PDB file of C-alpha atoms in Angstrom:
ATOM      1  CA  MET A   1     211.605 115.110  96.359  1.00 87.00           C
ATOM      2  CA  LYS A   2     210.401 118.335  94.733  1.00 90.00           C
ATOM      3  CA  ILE A   3     208.114 117.663  91.780  1.00 90.00           C
ATOM      4  CA  GLN A   4     205.593 119.405  89.579  1.00 90.00           C
ATOM      5  CA  LEU A   5     202.091 117.982  89.419  1.00 90.00           C
ATOM      6  CA  VAL A   6     200.526 118.580  86.005  1.00 90.00           C
ATOM      7  CA  PHE A   7     196.740 118.451  86.019  1.00 91.00           C
ATOM      8  CA  ASP A   8     195.438 116.029  83.409  1.00 90.00           C
ATOM      9  CA  ASP A   9     191.685 115.533  83.513  1.00 90.00           C
ATOM     10  CA  TRP A  10     188.478 115.421  85.521  1.00 90.00           C
ATOM     11  CA  ARG A  11     187.010 111.928  85.974  1.00 89.00           C
ATOM     12  CA  ARG A  12     184.063 110.495  87.808  1.00 85.00           C
ATOM     13  CA  ALA A  13     185.024 109.301  91.292  1.00 81.00           C
ATOM     14  CA  ARG A  14     182.420 106.524  91.435  1.00 81.00           C
ATOM     15  CA  GLY A  15     181.491 103.740  89.077  1.00 82.00           C
ATOM     16  CA  LYS A  16     183.355 103.853  85.775  1.00 82.00           C
ATOM     17  CA  LYS A  17     186.182 106.294  86.434  1.00 81.00           C
ATOM     18  CA  GLU A  18     185.854 107.773  82.974  1.00 88.00           C
ATOM     19  CA  SER A  19     186.797 111.223  81.740  1.00 90.00           C
ATOM     20  CA  ILE A  20     184.108 113.890  81.826  1.00 90.00           C
ATOM     21  CA  TYR A  21     186.191 116.286  79.694  1.00 86.00           C
ATOM     22  CA  TYR A  22     183.629 116.542  76.880  1.00 88.00           C
ATOM     23  CA  THR A  23     180.616 116.957  79.163  1.00 92.00           C
ATOM     24  CA  ASP A  24     178.992 120.138  80.462  1.00 94.00           C
ATOM     25  CA  GLU A  25     180.308 119.255  83.939  1.00 91.00           C
ATOM     26  CA  GLY A  26     183.842 118.792  82.603  1.00 89.00           C
ATOM     27  CA  VAL A  27     183.810 122.127  80.786  1.00 90.00           C
ATOM     28  CA  GLU A  28     182.584 123.946  83.903  1.00 91.00           C
ATOM     29  CA  LEU A  29     185.108 122.218  86.198  1.00 90.00           C
ATOM     30  CA  SER A  30     187.945 123.068  83.800  1.00 91.00           C
ATOM     31  CA  MET A  31     187.271 126.824  83.790  1.00 90.00           C
ATOM     32  CA  GLY A  32     189.349 127.501  86.915  1.00 86.00           C
ATOM     33  CA  GLU A  33     192.883 126.493  87.846  1.00 89.00           C
ATOM     34  CA  PHE A  34     192.124 122.810  87.336  1.00 88.00           C
ATOM     35  CA  HIS A  35     192.347 122.437  83.572  1.00 88.00           C
ATOM     36  CA  SER A  36     194.596 120.228  81.480  1.00 88.00           C
ATOM     37  CA  GLY A  37     198.211 121.338  81.708  1.00 91.00           C
ATOM     38  CA  THR A  38     197.990 123.434  84.888  1.00 92.00           C
ATOM     39  CA  THR A  39     201.152 122.843  86.926  1.00 92.00           C
ATOM     40  CA  PHE A  40     201.438 122.835  90.725  1.00 92.00           C
ATOM     41  CA  ASN A  41     204.701 122.736  92.680  1.00 93.00           C
ATOM     42  CA  ALA A  42     204.714 119.952  95.265  1.00 90.00           C
ATOM     43  CA  THR A  43     206.942 117.861  97.483  1.00 90.00           C
ATOM     44  CA  ILE A  44     206.518 114.123  97.969  1.00 88.00           C
ATOM     45  CA  ASP A  45     208.253 111.902 100.510  1.00 87.00           C
ATOM     46  CA  VAL A  46     209.831 108.912  98.745  1.00 85.00           C
ATOM     47  CA  GLU A  47     212.626 108.049 101.190  1.00 80.00           C
ATOM     48  CA  TYR A  48     214.035 104.981  99.460  1.00 79.00           C
ATOM     49  CA  GLU A  49     212.621 105.207  95.950  1.00 88.00           C
ATOM     50  CA  GLU A  50     213.734 108.660  94.766  1.00 88.00           C
ATOM     51  CA  ASP A  51     216.548 107.386  92.523  1.00 91.00           C
ATOM     52  CA  TRP A  52     214.307 104.642  91.123  1.00 91.00           C
ATOM     53  CA  LEU A  53     211.492 107.132  90.405  1.00 90.00           C
ATOM     54  CA  ARG A  54     213.910 109.523  88.714  1.00 89.00           C
ATOM     55  CA  GLU A  55     215.166 106.656  86.485  1.00 93.00           C
ATOM     56  CA  GLN A  56     211.605 105.756  85.449  1.00 92.00           C
ATOM     57  CA  LEU A  57     210.760 109.375  84.619  1.00 91.00           C
ATOM     58  CA  GLU A  58     213.929 109.745  82.563  1.00 94.00           C
ATOM     59  CA  ALA A  59     213.031 106.493  80.744  1.00 93.00           C
ATOM     60  CA  GLY A  60     209.749 108.076  79.606  1.00 90.00           C
ATOM     61  CA  TYR A  61     207.277 106.632  82.135  1.00 87.00           C
ATOM     62  CA  GLU A  62     204.753 108.859  83.946  1.00 85.00           C
ATOM     63  CA  PRO A  63     203.026 107.896  87.207  1.00 84.00           C
ATOM     64  CA  VAL A  64     199.393 109.007  87.499  1.00 83.00           C
ATOM     65  CA  PHE A  65     197.862 110.022  90.839  1.00 82.00           C
ATOM     66  CA  TYR A  66     194.470 111.045  92.136  1.00 78.00           C
ATOM     67  CA  VAL A  67     193.643 113.187  95.170  1.00 78.00           C
ATOM     68  CA  ILE A  68     192.109 111.900  98.411  1.00 75.00           C
ATOM     69  CA  LEU A  69     191.104 114.347 101.126  1.00 76.00           C
ATOM     70  CA  PRO A  70     192.411 113.466 104.606  1.00 78.00           C
ATOM     71  CA  GLU A  71     189.824 112.467 107.180  1.00 85.00           C
ATOM     72  CA  LYS A  72     188.716 115.312 109.460  1.00 79.00           C
TER      73      LYS A  72
END
């Protein structure tokens, strides 16, 4: 399924996973391509759930993801 990923926010990865948007770190991290609203084209494999996911999106629900690097 072709989708667009819209970047939302930087958060701490450990402890309280809270937004760092209003911190010096958050401002610096948001100066490049990764700032609120940046859109990336992507493809996800949802073999059996594509119709269900499309229905939820059309109903006004938004899934939220975070990124995990694959093990080397």
